[in-house]
XYZ file of C-alpha atoms in Angstrom:
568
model
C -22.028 -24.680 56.355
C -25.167 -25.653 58.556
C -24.207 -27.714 61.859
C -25.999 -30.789 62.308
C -29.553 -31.257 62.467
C -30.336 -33.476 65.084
C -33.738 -34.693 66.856
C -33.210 -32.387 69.924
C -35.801 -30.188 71.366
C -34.267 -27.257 71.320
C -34.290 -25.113 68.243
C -31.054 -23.466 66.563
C -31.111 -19.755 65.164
C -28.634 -18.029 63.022
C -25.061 -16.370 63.237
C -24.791 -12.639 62.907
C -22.236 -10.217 63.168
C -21.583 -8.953 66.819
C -22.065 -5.215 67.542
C -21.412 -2.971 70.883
C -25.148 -3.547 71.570
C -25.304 -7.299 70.675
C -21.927 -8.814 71.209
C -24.205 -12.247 72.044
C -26.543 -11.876 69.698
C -28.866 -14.568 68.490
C -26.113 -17.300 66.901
C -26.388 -19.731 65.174
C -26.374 -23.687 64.814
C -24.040 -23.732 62.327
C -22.634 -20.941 61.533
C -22.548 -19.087 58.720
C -24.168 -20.856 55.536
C -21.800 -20.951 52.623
C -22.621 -18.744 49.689
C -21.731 -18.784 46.252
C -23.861 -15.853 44.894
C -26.118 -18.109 42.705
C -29.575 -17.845 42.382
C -32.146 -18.765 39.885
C -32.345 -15.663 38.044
C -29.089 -13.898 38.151
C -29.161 -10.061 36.509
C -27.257 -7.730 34.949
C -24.872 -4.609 36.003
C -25.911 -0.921 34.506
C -22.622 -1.153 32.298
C -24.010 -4.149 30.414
C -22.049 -6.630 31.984
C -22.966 -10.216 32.775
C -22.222 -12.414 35.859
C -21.094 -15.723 34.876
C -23.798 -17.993 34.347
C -27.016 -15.584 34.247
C -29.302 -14.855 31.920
C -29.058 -11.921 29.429
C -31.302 -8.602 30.287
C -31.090 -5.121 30.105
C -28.400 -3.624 31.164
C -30.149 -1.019 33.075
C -32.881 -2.958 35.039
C -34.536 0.017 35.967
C -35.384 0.932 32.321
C -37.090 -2.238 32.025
C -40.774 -1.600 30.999
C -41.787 -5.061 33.205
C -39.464 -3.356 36.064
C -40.518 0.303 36.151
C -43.388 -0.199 38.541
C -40.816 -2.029 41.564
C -38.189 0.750 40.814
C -40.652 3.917 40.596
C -42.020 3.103 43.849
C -41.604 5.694 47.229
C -41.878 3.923 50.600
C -44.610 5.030 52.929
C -42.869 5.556 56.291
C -44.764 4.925 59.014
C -43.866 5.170 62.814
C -42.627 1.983 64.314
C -41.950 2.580 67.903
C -39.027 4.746 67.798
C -38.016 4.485 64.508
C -39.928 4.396 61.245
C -40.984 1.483 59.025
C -41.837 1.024 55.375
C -42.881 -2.326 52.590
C -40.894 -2.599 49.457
C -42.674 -5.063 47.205
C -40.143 -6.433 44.460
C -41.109 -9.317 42.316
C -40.347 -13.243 42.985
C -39.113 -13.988 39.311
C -37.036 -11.484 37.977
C -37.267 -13.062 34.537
C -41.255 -12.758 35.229
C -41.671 -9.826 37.039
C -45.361 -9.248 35.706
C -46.666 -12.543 36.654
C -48.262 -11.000 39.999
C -46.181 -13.079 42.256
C -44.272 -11.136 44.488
C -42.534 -10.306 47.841
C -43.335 -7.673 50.162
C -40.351 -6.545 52.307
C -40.374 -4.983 55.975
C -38.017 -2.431 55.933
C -37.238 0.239 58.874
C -35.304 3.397 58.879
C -33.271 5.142 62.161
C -33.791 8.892 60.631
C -30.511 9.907 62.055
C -29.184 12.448 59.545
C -28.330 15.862 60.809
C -29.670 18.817 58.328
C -26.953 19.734 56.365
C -24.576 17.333 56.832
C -26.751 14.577 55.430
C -25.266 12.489 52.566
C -27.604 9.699 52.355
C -28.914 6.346 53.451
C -26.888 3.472 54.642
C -27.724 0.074 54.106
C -27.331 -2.505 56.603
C -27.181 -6.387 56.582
C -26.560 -8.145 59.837
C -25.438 -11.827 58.136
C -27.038 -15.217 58.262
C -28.527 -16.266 55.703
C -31.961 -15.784 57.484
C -31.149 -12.608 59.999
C -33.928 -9.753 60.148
C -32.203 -6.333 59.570
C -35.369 -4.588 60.600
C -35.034 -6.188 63.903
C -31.578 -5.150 64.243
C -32.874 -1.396 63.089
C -35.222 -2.210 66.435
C -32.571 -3.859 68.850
C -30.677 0.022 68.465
C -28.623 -1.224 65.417
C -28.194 2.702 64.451
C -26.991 3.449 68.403
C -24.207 1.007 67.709
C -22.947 3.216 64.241
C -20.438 6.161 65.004
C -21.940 9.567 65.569
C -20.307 10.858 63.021
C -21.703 8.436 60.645
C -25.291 9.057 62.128
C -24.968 12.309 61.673
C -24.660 12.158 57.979
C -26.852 9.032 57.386
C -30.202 7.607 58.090
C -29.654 4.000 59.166
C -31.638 1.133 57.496
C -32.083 -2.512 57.339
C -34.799 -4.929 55.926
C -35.998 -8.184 56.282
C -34.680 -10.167 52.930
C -36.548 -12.373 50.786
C -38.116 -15.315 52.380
C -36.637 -13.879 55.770
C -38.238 -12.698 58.795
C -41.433 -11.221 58.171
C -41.056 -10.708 54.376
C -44.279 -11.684 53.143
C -44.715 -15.144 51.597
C -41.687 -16.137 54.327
C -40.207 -19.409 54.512
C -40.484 -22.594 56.610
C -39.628 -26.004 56.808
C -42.292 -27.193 59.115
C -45.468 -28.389 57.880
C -49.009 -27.571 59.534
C -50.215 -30.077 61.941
C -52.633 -32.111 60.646
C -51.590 -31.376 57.028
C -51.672 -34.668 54.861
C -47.799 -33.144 53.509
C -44.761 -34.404 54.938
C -44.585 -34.969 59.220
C -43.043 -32.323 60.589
C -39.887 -33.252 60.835
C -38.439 -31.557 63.649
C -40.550 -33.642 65.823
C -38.420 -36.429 66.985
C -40.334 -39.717 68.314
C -39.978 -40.420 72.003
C -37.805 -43.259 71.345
C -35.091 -41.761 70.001
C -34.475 -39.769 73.601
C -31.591 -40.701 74.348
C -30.321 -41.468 70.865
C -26.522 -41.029 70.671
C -25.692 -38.859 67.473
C -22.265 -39.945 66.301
C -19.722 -36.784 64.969
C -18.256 -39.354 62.464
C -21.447 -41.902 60.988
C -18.684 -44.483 59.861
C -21.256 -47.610 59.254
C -23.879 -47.994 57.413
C -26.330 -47.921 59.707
C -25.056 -44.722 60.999
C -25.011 -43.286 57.920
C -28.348 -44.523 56.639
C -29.654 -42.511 59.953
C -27.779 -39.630 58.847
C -29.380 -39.459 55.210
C -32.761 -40.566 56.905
C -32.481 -37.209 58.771
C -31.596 -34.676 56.266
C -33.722 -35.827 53.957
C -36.437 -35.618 56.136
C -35.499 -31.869 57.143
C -35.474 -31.216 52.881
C -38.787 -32.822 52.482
C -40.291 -30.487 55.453
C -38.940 -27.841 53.441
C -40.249 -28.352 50.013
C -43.458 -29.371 51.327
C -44.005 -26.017 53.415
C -42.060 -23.926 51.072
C -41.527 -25.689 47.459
C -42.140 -22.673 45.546
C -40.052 -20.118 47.542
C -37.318 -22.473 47.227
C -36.140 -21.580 43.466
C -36.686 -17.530 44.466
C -34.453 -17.150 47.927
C -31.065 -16.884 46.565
C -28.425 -13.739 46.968
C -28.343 -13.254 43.323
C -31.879 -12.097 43.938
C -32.010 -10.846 47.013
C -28.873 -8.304 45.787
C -31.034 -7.130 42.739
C -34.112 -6.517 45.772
C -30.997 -4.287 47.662
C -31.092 -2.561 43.984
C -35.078 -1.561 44.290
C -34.383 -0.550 48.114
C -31.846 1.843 46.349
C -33.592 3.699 44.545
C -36.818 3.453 46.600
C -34.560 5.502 49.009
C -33.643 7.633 46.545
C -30.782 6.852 45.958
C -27.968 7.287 42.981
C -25.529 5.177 44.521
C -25.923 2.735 47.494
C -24.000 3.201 51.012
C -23.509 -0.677 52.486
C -22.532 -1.935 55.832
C -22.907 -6.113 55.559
C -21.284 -8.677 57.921
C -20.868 -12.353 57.319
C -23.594 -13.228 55.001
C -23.728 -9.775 54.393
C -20.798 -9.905 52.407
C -22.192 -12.220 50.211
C -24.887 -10.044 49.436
C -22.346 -7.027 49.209
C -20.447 -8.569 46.683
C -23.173 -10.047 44.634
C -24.482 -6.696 44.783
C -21.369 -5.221 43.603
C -21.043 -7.944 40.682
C -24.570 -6.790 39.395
C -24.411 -3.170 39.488
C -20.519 -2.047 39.875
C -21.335 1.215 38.902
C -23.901 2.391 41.496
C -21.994 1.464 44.727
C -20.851 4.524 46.338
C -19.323 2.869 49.520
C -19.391 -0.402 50.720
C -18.103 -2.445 53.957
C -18.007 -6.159 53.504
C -16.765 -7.791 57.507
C -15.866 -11.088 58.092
C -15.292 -11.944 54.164
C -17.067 -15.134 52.556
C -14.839 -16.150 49.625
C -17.435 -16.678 46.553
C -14.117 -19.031 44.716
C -14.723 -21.696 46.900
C -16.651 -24.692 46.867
C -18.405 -26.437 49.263
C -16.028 -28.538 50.597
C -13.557 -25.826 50.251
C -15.756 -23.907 52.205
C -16.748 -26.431 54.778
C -13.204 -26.986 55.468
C -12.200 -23.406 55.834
C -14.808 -22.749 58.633
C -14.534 -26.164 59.973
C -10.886 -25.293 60.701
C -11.505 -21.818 61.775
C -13.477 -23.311 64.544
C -10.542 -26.029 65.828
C -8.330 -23.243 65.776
C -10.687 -20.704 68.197
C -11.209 -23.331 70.530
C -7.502 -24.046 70.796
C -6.948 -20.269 70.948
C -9.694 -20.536 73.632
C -7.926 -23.158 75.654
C -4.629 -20.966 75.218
C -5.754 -17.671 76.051
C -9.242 -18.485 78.990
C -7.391 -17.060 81.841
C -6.517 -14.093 80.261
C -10.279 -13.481 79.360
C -12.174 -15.015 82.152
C -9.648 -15.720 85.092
C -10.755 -17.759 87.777
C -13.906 -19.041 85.886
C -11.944 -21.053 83.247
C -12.615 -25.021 83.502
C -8.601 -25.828 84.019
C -5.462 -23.964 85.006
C -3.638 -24.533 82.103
C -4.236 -24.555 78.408
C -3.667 -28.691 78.110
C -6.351 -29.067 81.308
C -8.961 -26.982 79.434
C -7.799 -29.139 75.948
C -8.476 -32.410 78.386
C -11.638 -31.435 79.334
C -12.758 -30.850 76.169
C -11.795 -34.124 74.474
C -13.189 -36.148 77.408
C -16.336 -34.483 77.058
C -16.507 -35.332 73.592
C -15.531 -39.153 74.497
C -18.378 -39.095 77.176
C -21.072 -37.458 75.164
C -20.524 -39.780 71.838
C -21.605 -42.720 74.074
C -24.309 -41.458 75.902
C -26.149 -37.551 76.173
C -25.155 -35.893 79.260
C -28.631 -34.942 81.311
C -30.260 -31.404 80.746
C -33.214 -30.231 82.299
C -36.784 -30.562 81.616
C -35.454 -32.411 78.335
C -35.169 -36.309 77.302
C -32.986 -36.235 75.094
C -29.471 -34.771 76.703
C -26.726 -33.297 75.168
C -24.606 -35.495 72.932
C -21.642 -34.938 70.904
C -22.876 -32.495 68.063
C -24.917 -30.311 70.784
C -21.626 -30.179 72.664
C -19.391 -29.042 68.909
C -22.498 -26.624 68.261
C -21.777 -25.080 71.732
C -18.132 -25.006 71.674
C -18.176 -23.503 68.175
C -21.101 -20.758 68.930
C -19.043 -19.655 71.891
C -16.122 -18.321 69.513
C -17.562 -15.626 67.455
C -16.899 -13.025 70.676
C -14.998 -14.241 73.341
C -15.219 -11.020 75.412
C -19.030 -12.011 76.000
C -19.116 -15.258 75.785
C -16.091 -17.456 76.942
C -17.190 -16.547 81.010
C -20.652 -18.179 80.101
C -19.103 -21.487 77.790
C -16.385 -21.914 80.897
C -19.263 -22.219 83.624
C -21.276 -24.319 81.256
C -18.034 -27.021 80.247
C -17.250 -27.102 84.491
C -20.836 -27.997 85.262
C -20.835 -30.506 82.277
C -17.766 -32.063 83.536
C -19.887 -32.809 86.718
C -22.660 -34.096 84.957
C -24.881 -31.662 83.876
C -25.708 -30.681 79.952
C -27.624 -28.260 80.790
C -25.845 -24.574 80.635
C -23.981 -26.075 77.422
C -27.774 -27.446 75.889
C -28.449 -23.591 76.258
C -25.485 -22.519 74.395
C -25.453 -24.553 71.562
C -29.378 -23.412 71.765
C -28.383 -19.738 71.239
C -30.558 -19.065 74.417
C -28.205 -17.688 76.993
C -26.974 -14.462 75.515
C -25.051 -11.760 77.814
C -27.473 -8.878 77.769
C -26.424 -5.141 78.589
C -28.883 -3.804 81.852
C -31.947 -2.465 79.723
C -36.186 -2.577 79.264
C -35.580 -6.352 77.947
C -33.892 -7.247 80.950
C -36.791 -5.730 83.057
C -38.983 -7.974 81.467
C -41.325 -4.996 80.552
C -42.652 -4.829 76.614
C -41.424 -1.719 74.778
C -43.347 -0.252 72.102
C -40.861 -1.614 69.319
C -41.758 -5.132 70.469
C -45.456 -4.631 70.300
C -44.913 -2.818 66.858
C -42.668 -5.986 65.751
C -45.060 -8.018 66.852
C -47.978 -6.781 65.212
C -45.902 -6.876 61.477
C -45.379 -10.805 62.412
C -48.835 -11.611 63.149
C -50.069 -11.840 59.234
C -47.239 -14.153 58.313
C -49.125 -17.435 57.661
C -48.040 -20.483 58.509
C -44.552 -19.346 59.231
C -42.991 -19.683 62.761
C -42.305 -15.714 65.005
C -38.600 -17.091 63.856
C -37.692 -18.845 60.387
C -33.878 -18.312 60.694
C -33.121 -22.177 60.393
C -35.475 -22.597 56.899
C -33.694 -19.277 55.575
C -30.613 -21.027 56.308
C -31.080 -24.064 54.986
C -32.595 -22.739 51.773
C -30.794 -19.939 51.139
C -27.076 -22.186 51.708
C -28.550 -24.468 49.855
C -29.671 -22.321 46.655
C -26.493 -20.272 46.557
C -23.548 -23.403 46.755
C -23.873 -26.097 44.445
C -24.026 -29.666 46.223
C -23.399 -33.119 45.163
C -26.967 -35.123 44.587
C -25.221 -38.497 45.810
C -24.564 -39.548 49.159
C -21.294 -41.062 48.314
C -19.708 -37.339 47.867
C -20.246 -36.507 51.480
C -18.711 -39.914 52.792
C -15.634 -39.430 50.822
C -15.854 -35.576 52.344
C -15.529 -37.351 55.976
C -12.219 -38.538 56.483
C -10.479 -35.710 54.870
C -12.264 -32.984 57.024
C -11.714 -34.975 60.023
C -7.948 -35.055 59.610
C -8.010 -31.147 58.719
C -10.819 -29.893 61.795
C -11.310 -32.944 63.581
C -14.786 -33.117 65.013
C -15.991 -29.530 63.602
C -15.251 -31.164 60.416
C -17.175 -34.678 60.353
C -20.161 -32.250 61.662
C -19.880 -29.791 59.273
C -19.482 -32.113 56.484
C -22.836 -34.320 57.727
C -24.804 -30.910 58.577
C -24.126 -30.559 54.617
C -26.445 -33.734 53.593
C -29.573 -31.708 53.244
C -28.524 -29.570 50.588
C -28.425 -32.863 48.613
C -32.218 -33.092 48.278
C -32.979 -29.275 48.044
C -32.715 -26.344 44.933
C -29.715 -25.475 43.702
C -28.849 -22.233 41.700
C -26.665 -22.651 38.657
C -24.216 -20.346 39.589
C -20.861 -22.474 41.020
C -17.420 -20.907 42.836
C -16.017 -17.986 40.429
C -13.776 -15.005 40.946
C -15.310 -11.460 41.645
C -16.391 -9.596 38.427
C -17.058 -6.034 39.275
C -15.782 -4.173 36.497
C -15.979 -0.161 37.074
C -16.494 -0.730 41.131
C -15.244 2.039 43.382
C -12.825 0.624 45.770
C -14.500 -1.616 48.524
C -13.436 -2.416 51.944
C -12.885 -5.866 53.346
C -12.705 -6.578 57.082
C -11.112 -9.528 58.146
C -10.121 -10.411 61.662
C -7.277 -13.131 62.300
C -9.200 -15.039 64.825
C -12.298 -15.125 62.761
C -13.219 -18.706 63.220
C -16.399 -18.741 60.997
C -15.594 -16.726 58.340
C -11.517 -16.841 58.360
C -8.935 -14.311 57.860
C -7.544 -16.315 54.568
C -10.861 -15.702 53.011
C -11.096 -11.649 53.373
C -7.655 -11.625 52.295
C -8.521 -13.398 49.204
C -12.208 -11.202 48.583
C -10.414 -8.167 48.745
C -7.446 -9.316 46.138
C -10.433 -10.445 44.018
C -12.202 -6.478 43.717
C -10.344 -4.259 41.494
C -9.370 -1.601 43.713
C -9.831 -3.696 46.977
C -8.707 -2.746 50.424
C -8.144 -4.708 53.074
C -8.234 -4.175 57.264
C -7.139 -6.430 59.505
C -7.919 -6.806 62.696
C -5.536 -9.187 65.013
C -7.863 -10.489 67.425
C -9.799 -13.894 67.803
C -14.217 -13.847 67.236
C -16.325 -12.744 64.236
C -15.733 -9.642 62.452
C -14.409 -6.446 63.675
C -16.638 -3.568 62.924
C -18.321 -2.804 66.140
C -15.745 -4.533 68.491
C -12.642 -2.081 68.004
C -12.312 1.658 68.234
C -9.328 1.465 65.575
C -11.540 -0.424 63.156
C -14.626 1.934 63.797
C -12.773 4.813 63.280
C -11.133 3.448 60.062
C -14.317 1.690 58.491
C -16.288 5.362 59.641
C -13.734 7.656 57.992
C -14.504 5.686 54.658
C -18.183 5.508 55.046
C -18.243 9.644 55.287
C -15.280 10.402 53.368
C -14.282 7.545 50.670
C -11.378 7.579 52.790
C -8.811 4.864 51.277
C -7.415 2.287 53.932
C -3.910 2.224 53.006
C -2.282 -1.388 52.463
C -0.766 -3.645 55.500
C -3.477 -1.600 57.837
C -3.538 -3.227 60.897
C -5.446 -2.719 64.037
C -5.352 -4.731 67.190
C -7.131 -6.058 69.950
């Protein structure tokens, strides 16, 4: 789901899965974007087998004539500050891969394998939709992988379709002065002020909300019609296919997180038969719809913040905004009474924090609490006194908890000069296109109802099961009504001949919940599942028990045994 878009300011990024390095890494408005594994042009797996609902081809896409030239081709590695860099083109239409039009994907490698021990090359995917991997590969993505694992794999990442700096890249926002849609991110002055209502219950209020998203969808077909058709998993997992075997690669090692486990699994759907490993963390259940979906994450979020309220002075002490659970609950509810009538101030801005901003805050400060609940209980004291501003930041994704290192020095490194330089040809496309690639990847992959109507009906059922996170996630929905939609609906895993795969869910997992790895992992033949009883997003990367159990089958194929259970 995709949290409101409202006419603040401030932009919104994407969620990713937390690491040791990057426990507060960039998150995101809404959350994770609901994926179904659709896309335009859906392929087959190298036993001949057919997803549901795509189009018949060979079963061995490599031995395509039309294909040969993507799959034949070796990646020029090039230094890239400390680690090393490479483009994989692969071609926008799979069912017209000779038309010329194509992508050109950054990719970059952390050459980590020890001589000898090496076994290959694992594949990374960070989540989203819209995260860059070869910025993660960058941020020291590899330092945050077990040394064991290092040893026996070179670490790499790349920047998806339409993401990051893939080349065309997507946007929503049109060039000034461009006789195309306004930009519609550019709120008038008037509407400082505006109060945003959680639950648009008139029509008037609901005529604003449509006014909006629609507006949002025109700004992206305008900038980005034709990419629009070409972003979706389906595709981007048959791209993760040429990255295989431009590594050289029989099978393909796979580490993906949130998103990531979409791709993972559509991945696994296509081509069963050349996964050797693969992690999916914090599980996205492709079976559900989008309400289904909505809902799910919706409630995940009620229940962290009431798992918040219970358990703040165990994780922050003295900082917490009450000094009991029903205090901290209190707060909370008259903050979202005060901000639905008018925006609290925030500085240097006109338009305040209202009610969504405040739900985008609460439920961005939940994926890891052990970096982020000290920062969300200053912000909700100082907004109890008046002041928006520390929560405008979070619900901004701007005010991360950074370890002691060259960015906090304020120095450039050579990897962000490098970075820089890759982003500088990208035409027309903002430094950071994480909200389009949301927007228009969520929307692509999940079928969504055309009429308005649907979504109003949606209200009052997801406010009695999530309350405000709900209404908002059901509204941020709108602008998939009015965008491309892939063909491919909710269906059960098909993965016929996969090794076994390994699902991560954690119990406190508030946007991608526990219910829904449980289910992903019942759906692979041969599916494990690890638990992790804690609250945030994911567990690979936050536990020593699940590092040690998710490494062990990375090197080894080691099997997690059912009922496998780590804690907190």
């Amino acid at each position: 789901m995709i949290l409101p878009w409202t006419d603040h300011p401030w932009e919104y990024s994407v969620i990713t899965a937390p690491t040791r390095r990057r426990r507060a890494l960039v998150l995101a408005l809404a959350v994770l974007g609901a994926t179904s594994l659709a896309a335009c042009t859906a392929g087959t797996g190298p036993d001949g087998k057919r997803p549901r609902g795509s189009a018949a081809a060979p079963a061995d896409p490599a031995s395509r004539p039309d294909l040969r030239r993507f799959y034949g081709q070796k990646l020029d590695w090039r230094p890239c500050g400390e680690h090393r860099c490479a483009s994989l083109t692969v071609p926008r239409d799979y069912s017209r891969p000779g038309d010329g039009k194509t992508f050109v994907l950054p990719v970059a490698k952390a050459a980590t394998a020890v001589t000898g021990k090496r076994v290959g090359s694992l594949v990374l995917n960070p989540g989203g939709p819209g995260e860059r991997g070869v910025r993660l590969i960058r941020d020291g993505g590899a330092e945050d992988i077990g040394r064991g694992v290092r040893e026996r794999f070179d670490i790499v990442s790349f920047d998806p379709r339409g993401v990051g700096a893939s080349k065309p890249a997507l946007t929503c926002t049109v060039a000034a002065g461009s006789a195309e849609t306004p930009n519609a991110e550019t709120p008038d002055e008037e509407d400082a002020g505006a109060v945003v209502p959680l639950h648009p219950r008139t029509a008037s209020e609901r005529a604003d909300a449509l006014a909006n998203a629609r507006a949002t969808a025109a700004g992206c077909r305008a900038a980005s019609g034709p990419l629009l058709p070409h972003v979706g998993t389906d595709d981007a997992a048959r791209d993760l296919d040429v990255l295989r075997a431009a590594l050289g690669e029989r099978r393909l090692t796979y580490v993906g997180w949130s998103y990531g486990t979409s791709l993972g699994t559509s991945y696994a759907e296509q081509f069963p038969r050349r996964v050797r490993a693969m992690v999916l963390d914090g599980a996205v259940d492709p079976s559900l719809d989008w309400r289904q979906r909505m809902t799910s994450q919706a409630t995940g979020f009620r229940k962290a913040v009431e798992e918040y309220a219970e358990s703040c002075a165990d994780v922050v002490g003295d900082a917490c905004p009450g000094s009991t659970p029903e205090e901290i609950r209190t707060l909370i509810d008259r903050l979202l009474e005060r901000t639905g009538r008018e925006p609290l101030p925030v500085d240097g801005s006109a338009y305040g924090l209202d009610a969504p901003a405040l739900v985008s805050a609460l439920s961005l400060s939940m994926y890891t609490p052990e970096a982020q609940w000290q920062a969300l209980s200053v912000a909700l004291g100082a907004a109890d006194d008046g002041d928006g501003t520390r929560l405008a930041a979070l619900a901004a994704g701007e005010e991360e908890t950074q370890e002691p290192d060259a960015e906090e020095s304020g120095e450039p490194t050579e990897a962000d000069a490098s970075e820089g330089a890759a982003e500088s040809g990208t035409d027309g496309v903002p430094e950071d296109n994480t909200d389009a690639a949301l927007i228009a990847i969520n929307c692509l992959d999940v079928p969504h109802p055309r009429d308005a109507q649907a979504y109003w009906d949606a209200l009052a059922p997801a406010e009695k099961a999530a309350g405000a996170y709900g209404t908002t996630g059901v509204t941020s929905e709108l602008v998939c009504a009015d965008l491309p939609a892939g063909p491919r609906g909710p269906h059960r895993v098909t993965a016929e001949g996969v090794p076994p795969v390994l699902v991560v869910g954690t119990a406190g997992d508030p946007a991608t919940p526990y219910g829904e790895a449980v289910s992903l992992a019942r759906q692979f033949p041969g599916g494990m599942l690890l638990s992790f009883d804690a609250p945030g997003h994911t567990g690979y990367g936050r536990s020593d028990c699940v590092d040690r159990k998710v490494e062990a089958y990375l090197i080894s194929l080691t099997k997690v045994q059912p009922g496998t259970t780590c804690t907190a």
